[in-house]
Short mmCIF file of C-alpha atoms and ligand atoms in Angstrom, two decimals:
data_model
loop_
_atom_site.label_atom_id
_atom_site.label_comp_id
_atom_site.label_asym_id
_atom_site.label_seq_id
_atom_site.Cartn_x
_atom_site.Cartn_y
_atom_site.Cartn_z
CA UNK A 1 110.86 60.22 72.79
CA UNK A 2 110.30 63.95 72.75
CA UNK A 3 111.70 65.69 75.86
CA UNK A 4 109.63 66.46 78.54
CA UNK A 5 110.31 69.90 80.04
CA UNK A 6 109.32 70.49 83.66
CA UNK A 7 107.95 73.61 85.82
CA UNK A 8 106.66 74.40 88.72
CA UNK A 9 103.68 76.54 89.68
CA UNK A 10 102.34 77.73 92.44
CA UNK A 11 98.25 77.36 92.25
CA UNK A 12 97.24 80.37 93.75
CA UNK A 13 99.41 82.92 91.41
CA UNK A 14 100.74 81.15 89.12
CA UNK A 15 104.60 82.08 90.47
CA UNK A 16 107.13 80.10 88.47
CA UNK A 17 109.83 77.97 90.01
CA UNK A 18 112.34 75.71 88.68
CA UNK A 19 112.58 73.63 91.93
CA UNK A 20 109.42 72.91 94.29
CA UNK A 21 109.56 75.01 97.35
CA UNK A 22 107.56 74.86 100.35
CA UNK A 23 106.35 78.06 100.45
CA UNK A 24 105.54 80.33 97.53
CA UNK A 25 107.79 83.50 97.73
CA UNK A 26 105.71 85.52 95.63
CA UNK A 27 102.63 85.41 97.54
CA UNK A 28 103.17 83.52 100.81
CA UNK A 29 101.20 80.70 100.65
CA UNK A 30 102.48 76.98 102.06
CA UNK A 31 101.95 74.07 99.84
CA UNK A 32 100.40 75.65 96.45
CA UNK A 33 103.53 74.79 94.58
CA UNK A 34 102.94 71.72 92.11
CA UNK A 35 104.95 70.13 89.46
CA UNK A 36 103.36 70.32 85.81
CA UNK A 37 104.67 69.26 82.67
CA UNK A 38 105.27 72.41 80.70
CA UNK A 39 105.43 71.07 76.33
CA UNK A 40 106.02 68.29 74.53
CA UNK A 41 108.22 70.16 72.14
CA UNK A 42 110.13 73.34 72.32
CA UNK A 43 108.26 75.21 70.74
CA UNK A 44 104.72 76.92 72.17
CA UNK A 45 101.39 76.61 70.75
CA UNK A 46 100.90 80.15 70.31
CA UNK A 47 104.17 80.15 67.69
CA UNK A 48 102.83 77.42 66.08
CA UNK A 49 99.17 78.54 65.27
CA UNK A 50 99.57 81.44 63.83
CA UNK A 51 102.88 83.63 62.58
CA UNK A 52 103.12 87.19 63.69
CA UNK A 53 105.22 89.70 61.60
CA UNK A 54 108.58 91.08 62.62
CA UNK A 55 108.22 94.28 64.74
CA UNK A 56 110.75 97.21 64.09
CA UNK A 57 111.93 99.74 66.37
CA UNK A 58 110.43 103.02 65.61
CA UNK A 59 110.79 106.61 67.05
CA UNK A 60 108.19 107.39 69.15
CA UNK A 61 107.55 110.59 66.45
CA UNK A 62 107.36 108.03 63.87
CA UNK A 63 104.40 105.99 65.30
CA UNK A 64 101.38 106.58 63.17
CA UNK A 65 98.94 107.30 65.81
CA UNK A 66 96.36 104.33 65.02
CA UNK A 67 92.39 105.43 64.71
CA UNK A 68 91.15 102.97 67.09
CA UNK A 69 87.65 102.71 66.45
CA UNK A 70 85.52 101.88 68.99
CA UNK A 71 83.08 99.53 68.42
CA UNK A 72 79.61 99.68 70.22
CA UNK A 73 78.29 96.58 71.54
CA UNK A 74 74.99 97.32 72.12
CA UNK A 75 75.05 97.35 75.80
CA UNK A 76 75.40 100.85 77.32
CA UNK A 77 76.80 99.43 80.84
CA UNK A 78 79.23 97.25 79.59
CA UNK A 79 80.52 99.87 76.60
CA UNK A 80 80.77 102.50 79.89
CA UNK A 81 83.21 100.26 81.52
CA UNK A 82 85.38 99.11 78.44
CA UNK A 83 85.83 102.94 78.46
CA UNK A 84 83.71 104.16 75.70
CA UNK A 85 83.07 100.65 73.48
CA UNK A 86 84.79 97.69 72.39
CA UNK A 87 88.84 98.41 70.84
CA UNK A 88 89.11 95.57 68.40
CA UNK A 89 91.89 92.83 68.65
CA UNK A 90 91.56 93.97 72.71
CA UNK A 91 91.53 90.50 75.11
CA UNK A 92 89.12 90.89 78.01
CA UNK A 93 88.85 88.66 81.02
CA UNK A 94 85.51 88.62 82.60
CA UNK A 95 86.17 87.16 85.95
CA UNK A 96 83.54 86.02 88.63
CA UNK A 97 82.02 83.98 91.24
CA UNK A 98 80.31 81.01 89.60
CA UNK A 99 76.47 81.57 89.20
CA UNK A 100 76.63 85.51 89.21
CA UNK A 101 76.06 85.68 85.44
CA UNK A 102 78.68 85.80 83.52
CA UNK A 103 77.47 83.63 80.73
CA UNK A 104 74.49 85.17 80.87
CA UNK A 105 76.09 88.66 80.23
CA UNK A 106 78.58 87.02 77.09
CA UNK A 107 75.75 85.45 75.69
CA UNK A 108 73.74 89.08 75.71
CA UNK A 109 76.98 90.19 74.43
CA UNK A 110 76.38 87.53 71.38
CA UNK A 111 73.14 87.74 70.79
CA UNK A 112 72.60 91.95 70.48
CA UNK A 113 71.87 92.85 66.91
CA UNK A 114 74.77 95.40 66.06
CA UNK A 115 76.23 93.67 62.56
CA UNK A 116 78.65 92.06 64.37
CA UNK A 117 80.12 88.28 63.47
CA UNK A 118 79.75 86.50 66.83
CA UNK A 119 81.47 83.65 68.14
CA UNK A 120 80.23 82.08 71.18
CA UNK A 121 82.42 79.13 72.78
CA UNK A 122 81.36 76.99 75.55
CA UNK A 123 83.13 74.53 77.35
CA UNK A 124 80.33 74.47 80.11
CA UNK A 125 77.18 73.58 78.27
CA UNK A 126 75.43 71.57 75.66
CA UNK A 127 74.08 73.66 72.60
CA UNK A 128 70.80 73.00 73.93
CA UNK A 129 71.26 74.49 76.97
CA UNK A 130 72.42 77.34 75.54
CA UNK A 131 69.92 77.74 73.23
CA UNK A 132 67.06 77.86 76.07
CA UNK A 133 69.15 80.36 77.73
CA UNK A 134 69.18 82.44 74.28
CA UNK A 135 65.72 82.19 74.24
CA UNK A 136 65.11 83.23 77.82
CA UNK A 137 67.38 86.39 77.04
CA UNK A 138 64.59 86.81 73.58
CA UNK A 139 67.31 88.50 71.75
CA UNK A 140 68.10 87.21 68.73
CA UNK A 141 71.43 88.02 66.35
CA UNK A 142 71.74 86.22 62.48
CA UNK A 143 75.70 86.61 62.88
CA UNK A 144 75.84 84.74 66.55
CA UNK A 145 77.25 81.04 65.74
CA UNK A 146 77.60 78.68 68.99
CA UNK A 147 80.22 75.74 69.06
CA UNK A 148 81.01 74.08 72.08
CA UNK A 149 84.02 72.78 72.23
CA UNK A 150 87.44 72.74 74.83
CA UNK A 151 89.99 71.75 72.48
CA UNK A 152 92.06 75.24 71.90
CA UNK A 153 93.23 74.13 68.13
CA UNK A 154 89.39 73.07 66.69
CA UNK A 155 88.60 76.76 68.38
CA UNK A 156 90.93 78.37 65.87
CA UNK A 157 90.38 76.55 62.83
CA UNK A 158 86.64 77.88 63.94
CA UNK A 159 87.87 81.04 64.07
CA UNK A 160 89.89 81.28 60.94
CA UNK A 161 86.59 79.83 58.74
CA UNK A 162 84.57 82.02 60.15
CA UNK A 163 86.38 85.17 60.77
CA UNK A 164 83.92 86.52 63.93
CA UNK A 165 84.49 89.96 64.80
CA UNK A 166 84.19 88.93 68.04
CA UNK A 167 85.27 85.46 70.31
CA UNK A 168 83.61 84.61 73.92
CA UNK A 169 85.48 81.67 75.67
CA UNK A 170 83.30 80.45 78.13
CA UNK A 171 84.70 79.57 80.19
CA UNK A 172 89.32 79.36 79.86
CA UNK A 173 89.54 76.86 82.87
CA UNK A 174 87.23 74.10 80.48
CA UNK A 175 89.73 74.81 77.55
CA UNK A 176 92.95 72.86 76.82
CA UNK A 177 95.29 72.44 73.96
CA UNK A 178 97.03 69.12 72.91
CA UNK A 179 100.57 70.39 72.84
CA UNK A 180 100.32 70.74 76.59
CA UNK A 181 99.97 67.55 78.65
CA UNK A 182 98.36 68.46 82.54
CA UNK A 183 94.58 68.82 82.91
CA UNK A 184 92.55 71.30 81.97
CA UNK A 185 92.38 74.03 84.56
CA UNK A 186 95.92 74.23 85.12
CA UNK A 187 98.40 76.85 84.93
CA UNK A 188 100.12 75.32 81.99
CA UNK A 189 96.71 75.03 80.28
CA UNK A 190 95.56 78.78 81.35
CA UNK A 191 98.72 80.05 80.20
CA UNK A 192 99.41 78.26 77.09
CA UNK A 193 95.65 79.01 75.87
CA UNK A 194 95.63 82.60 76.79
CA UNK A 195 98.83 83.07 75.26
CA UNK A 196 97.62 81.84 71.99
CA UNK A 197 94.20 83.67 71.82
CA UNK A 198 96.18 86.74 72.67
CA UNK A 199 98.18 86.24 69.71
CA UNK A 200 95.12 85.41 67.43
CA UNK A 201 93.65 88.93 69.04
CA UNK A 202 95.92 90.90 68.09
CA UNK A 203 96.92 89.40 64.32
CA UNK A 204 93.55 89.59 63.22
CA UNK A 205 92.14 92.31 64.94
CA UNK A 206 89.16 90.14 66.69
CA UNK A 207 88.09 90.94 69.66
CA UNK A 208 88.22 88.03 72.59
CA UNK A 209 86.40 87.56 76.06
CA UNK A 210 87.42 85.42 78.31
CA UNK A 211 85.32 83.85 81.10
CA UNK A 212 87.48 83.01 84.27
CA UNK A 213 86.18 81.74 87.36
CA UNK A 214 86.86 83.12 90.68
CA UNK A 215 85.97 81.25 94.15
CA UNK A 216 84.79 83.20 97.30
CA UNK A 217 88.63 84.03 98.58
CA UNK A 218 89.57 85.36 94.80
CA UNK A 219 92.31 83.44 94.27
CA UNK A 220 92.71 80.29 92.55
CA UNK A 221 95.01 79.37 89.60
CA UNK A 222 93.18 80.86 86.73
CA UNK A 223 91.97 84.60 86.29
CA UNK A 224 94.93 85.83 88.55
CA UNK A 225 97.46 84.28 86.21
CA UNK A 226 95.95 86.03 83.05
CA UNK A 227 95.59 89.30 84.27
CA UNK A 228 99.05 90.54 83.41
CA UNK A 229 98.43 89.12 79.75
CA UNK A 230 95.29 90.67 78.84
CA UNK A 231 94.32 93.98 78.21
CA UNK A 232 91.25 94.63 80.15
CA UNK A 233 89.90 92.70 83.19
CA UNK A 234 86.85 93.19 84.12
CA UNK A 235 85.05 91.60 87.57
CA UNK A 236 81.30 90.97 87.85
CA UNK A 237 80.14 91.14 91.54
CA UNK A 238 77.17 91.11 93.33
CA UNK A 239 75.26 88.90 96.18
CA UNK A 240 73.71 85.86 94.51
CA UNK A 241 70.67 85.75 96.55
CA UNK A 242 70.02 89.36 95.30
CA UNK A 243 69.44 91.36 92.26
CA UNK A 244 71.59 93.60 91.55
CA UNK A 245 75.20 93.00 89.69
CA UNK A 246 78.41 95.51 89.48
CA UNK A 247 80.27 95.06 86.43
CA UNK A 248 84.01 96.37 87.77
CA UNK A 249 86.53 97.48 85.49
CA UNK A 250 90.20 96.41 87.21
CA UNK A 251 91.86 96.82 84.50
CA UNK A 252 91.84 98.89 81.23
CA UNK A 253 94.66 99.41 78.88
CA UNK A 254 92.23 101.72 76.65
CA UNK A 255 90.41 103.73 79.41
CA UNK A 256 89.72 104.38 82.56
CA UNK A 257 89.32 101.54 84.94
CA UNK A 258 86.99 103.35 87.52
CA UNK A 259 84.11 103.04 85.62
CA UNK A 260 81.30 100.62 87.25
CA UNK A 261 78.24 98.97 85.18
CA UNK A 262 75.41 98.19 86.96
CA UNK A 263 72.61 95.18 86.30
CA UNK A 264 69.63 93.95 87.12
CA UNK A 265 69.41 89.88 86.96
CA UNK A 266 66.03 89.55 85.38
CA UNK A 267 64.14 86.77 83.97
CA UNK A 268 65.02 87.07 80.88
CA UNK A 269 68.78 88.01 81.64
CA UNK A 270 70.49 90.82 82.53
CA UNK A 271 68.87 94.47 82.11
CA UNK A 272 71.25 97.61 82.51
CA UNK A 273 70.76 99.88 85.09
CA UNK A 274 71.10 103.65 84.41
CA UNK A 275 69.83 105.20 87.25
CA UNK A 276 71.11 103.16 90.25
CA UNK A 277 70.20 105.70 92.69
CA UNK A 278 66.11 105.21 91.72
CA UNK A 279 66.87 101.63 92.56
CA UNK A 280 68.63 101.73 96.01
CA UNK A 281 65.97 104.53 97.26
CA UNK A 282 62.64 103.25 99.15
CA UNK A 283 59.98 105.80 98.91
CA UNK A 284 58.21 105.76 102.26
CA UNK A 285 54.78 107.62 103.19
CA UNK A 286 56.50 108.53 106.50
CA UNK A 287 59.83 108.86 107.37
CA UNK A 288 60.85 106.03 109.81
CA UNK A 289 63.58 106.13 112.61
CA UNK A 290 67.05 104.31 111.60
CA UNK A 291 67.07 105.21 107.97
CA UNK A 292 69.15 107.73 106.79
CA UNK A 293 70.94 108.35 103.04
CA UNK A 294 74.39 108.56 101.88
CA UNK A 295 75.92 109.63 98.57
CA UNK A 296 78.23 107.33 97.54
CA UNK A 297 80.67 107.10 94.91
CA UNK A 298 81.40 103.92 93.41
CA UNK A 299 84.54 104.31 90.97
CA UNK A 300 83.08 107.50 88.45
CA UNK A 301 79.81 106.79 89.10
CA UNK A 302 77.55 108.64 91.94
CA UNK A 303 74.25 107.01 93.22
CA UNK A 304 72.89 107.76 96.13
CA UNK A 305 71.59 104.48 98.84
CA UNK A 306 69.95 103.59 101.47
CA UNK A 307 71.03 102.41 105.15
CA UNK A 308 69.38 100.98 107.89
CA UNK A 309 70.17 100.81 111.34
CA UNK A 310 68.44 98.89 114.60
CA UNK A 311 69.82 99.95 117.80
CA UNK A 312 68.02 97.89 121.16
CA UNK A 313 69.70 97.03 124.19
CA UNK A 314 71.64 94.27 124.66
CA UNK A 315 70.39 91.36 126.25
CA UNK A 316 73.53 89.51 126.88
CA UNK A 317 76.76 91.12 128.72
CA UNK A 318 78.36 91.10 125.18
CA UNK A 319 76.29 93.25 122.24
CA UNK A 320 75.27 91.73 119.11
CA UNK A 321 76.83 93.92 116.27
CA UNK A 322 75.96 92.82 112.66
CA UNK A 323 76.46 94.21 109.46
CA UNK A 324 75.48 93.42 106.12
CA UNK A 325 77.17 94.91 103.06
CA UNK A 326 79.46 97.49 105.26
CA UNK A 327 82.78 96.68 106.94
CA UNK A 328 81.69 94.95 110.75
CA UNK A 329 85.44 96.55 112.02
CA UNK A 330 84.69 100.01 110.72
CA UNK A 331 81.51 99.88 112.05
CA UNK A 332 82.83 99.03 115.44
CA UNK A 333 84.88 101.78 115.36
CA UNK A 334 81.90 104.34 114.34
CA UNK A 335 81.02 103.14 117.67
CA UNK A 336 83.25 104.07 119.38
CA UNK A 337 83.23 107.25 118.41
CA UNK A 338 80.19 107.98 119.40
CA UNK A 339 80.66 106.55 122.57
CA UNK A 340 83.87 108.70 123.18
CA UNK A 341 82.79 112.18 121.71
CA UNK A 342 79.14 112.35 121.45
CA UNK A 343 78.52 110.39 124.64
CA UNK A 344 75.66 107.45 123.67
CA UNK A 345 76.02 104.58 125.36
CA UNK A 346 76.82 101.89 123.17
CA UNK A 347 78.16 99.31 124.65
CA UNK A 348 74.65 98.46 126.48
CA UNK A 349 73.17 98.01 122.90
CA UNK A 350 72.92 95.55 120.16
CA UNK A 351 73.32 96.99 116.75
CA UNK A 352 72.65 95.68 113.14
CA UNK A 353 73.07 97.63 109.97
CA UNK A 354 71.76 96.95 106.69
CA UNK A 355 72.75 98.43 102.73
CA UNK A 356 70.04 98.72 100.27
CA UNK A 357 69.93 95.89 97.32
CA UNK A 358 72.94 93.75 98.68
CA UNK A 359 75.13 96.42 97.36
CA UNK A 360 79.10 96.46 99.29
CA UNK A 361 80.11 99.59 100.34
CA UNK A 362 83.66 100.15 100.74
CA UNK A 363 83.45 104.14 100.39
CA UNK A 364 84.61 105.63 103.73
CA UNK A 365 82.34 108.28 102.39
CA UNK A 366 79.42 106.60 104.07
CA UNK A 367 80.44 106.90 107.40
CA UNK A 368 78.47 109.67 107.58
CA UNK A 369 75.09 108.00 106.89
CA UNK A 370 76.12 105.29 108.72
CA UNK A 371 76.05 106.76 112.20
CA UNK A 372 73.29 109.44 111.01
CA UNK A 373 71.10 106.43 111.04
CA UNK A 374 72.78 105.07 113.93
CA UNK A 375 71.30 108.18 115.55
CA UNK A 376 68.39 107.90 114.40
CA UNK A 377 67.48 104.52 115.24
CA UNK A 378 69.29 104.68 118.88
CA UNK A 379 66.65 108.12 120.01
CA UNK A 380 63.64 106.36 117.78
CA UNK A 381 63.45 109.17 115.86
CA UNK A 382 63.32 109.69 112.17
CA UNK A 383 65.21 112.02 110.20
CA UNK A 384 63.90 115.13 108.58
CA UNK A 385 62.84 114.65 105.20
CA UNK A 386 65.39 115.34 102.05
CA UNK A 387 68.02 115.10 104.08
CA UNK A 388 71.36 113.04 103.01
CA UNK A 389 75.15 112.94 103.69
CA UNK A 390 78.59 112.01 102.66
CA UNK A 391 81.67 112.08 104.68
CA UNK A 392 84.55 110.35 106.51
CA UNK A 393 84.72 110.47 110.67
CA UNK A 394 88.12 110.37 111.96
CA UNK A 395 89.02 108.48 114.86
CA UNK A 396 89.16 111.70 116.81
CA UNK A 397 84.97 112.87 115.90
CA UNK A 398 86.63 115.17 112.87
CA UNK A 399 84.24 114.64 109.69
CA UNK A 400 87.17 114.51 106.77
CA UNK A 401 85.67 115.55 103.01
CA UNK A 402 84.73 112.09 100.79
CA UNK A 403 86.36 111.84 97.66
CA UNK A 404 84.12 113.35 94.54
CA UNK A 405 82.10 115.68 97.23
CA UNK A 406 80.76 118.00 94.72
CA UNK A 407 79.89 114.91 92.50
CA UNK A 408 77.79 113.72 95.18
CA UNK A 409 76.03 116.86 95.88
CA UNK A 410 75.14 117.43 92.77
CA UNK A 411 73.61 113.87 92.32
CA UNK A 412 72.13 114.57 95.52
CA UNK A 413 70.19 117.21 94.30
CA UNK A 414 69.64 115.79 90.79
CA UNK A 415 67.39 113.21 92.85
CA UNK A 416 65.54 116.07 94.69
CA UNK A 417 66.82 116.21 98.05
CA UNK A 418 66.53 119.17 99.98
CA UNK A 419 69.81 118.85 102.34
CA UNK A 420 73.07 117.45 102.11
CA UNK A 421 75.41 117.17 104.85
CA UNK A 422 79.19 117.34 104.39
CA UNK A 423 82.47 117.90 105.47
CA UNK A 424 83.33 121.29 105.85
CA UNK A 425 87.05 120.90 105.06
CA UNK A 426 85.30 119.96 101.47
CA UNK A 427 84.13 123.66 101.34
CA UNK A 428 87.08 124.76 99.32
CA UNK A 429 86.35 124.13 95.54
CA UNK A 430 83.03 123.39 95.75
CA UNK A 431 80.68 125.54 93.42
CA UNK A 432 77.10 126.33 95.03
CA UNK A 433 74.60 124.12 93.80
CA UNK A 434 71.09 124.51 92.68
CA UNK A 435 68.34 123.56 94.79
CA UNK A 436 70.08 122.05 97.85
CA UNK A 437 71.22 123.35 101.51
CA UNK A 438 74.51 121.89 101.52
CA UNK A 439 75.59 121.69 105.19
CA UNK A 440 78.72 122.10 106.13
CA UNK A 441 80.40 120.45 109.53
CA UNK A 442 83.76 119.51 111.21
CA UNK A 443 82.96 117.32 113.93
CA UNK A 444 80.59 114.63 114.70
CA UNK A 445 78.96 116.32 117.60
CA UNK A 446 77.72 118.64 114.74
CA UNK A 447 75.65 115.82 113.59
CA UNK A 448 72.58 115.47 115.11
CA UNK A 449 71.41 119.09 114.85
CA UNK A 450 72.39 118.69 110.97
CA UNK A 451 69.57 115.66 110.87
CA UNK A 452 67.03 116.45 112.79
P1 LIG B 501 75.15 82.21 84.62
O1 LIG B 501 75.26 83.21 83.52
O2 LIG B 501 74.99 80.79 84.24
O3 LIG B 501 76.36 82.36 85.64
P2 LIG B 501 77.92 82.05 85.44
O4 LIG B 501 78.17 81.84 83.99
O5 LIG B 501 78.59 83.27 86.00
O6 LIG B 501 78.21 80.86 86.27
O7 LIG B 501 73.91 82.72 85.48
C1 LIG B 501 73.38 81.92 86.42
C2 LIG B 501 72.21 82.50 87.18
O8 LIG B 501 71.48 83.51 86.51
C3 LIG B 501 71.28 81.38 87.42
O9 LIG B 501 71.18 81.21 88.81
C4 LIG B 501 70.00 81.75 86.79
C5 LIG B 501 70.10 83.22 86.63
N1 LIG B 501 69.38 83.72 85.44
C6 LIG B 501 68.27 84.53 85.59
O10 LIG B 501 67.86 84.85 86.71
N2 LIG B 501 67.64 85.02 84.47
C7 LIG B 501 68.04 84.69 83.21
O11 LIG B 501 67.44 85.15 82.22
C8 LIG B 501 69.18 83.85 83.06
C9 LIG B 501 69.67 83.45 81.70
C10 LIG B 501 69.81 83.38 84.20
MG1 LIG B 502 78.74 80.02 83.09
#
């Protein structure tokens, strides 16, 4: 009987142990450590499939710089975030919250008409499904072959007969190789198969996606474990119950990983957004009391959004507080600060705030807007018109400069409006623009007149 190697793993990051422990001393966690059984033989699948040549150590003078050329996919928001267009033999994981669209976008990927040999793999649904989502999406590519399949070694006899320029796994948690006993879905199974698609990447210059699902709490055993292998990882967010998707970039070994890709989850599939801004922007007759603007920066990429804001008074000894799409803690704290330095009474009041399109806002740049339309709503009174901001409030009232100010003035401006309020520690560095009042102020107190 062959010999039976055992491992240990711990589910949640895939931490490596040659005895179980309790508690996972990589990450912390109590009980994720499970036994699996790591190959039948000594030797790994990847080795086995296909044979890479010897390197050789070279100067670093000596290495030919290689002409990567980039290869456009057809989709302008998902070339932005692979940093210019696909690098072929790259390995991508395309992580995400089942439901948000993932296949959706791989399929899109598939299906565009650039010349390109596609290979679409899924482990998830029947051929027929996929062909009624292909003909929801109405796009429709001569080179695009489907096979659906989870066993890793029919994959890459697939692959070497028909020689795609590009390979979408969808999705690597359905996909399992026979050299590798535990379930698919496991971190033996992850491992092993990513290991071996990397290989086939890179020795024949395809380019590979790789669908990975994430739950709610990010973790589980899966897309966590890969990220260190492959070369790009991208993350595709957004609310399910609305609209609007963020493709992330986390990870880039060929560009920057700041860039964002925005979607639109359409009938028939996704539709890139260019101008985010015209999305997150209601155009009212009348301005009304508790809306107010911020520019925001989101990675590279400044748009400009909405927030809302309902101040009342509280009808129970504790105040409701709500937020959707902003941070309920820093919120609380925004507060307080305007309890403490500009004097409104807050703690007699309920208050809910609300983010355009589902979008999240982590960007401490909004604080600004946040409490402008806290203002606004808490004396009924709307803001002039044009008027937007961007900046940071310090627990002590001081407005600190948001990253990318003078990006976010000039998109600010690009979009027509009239005044932009800022920090005016950001005043250093920052080249006049065209067509907009920037204000400048320090503290918080300075607020109000700024707005109204
Ligand atoms: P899907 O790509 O299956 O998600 P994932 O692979 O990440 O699990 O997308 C699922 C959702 O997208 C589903 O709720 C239906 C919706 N959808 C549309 O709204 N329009 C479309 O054209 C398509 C194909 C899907
Ligand atoms: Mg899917």
């Amino acid at each position: 009987m062959a010999k039976v190697k055992r491992a240990y793993f711990c589910s949640d990051c895939g931490y490596e142990t040659p005895k179980w422990l309790g508690k996972c001393p990589a990450c912390g966690a109590w009980n994720t450590i499970t036994e699996h059984i790591v190959a039948k033989e000594s030797s790994s699948v990847a080795s086995r499939v296909v044979s890479v040549p010897k390197a050789e150590p070279l100067k670093v003078q000596d290495i030919k710089e290689g002409t990567t050329q980039r290869i456009d996919i057809g989709n302008k928001e998902v070339n932005r975030v692979l940093g210019g267009g696909l690098v072929p033999g790259s390995l991508i994981l395309l992580g995400g919250e089942p439901g948000i669209g993932k296949s959706t976008l791989s399929l899109q990927i598939a299906l565009t008409d650039n010349s390109l040999k596609t290979l679409y793999v899924s482990g998830e649904e029947s051929a027929e499904q996929i062909k009624m989502r292909a003909n929801r999406i109405g796009i429709h590519n001569e080179e695009c072959t489907v096979f659906t399949e989870t066993l890793l070694e029919n994959i890459m006899a697939q692959i070497e007969e028909t020689r795609p320029d590009v390979v979408i796994i969808d999705s690597i948690q359905t996909m399992s190789t026979d050299l590798v006993e535990s379930s698919p879905g496991s971190v033996t199974q992850i491992r092993e198969c990513a290991a071996t698609l990397l290989k086939v990447a890179k020795s024949n210059g395809i380019a590979i996606f790789i669908i990975g699902h994430i739950t709610k709490e990010g973790s589980i055993a899966g897309p966590k474990i890969l990220e260190h292998i492959v070369d790009v990882v991208l993350q595709f967010e957004g609310d399910g119950n609305h609209t609007y998707r963020i493709l992330r970039g986390l990870k880039n070994r060929f560009g920057a990983t700041y860039e964002i890709g925005v979607f639109e989850m359409r009938d028939n599939g996704l539709k890139e957004v260019d101008n985010p801004s015209e999305i997150l922007l209601t155009h009212y007759d009348e301005p009304l009391a508790g809306c107010a603007v911020g520019a925001a920066v989101d990675g590279l990429r400044p748009y400009l959004i909405e927030v809302q804001a309902l101040v009342s008074n509280a009808a129970y000894g504790t105040p409701q507080r709500s937020t959707t799409g902003f941070d309920q803690r820093r919120m609380n704290m925004l507060l307080a600060v305007l309890e403490k330095r500009v004097g409104m009474k807050m703690f007699q009041k309920d208050v809910f705030l609300n983010f355009a399109g589902g979008f999240k806002i982590a960007d401490t740049g909004m604080d600004l807007a946040v409490v402008a339309a806290i203002i606004s709503s808490y004396y009924d009174r709307a803001l002039m018109e044009g008027v937007c901001c961007a900046g940071e409030i310090g627990l002590s009232g001081e407005v600190r400069p948001a990253p990318r100010t003078e990006q976010r003035i000039s998109e600010a401006a690009r979009l027509g409006f009239k005044r932009i309020v800022v920090s005016s520690f950001a005043q250093k560095g920052i080249k006049p623009a065209k067509g907009i009042e920037v204000v400048y102020i320090s503290r918080i107190e300075e607020l109000p007149k700024a707005l109204f």
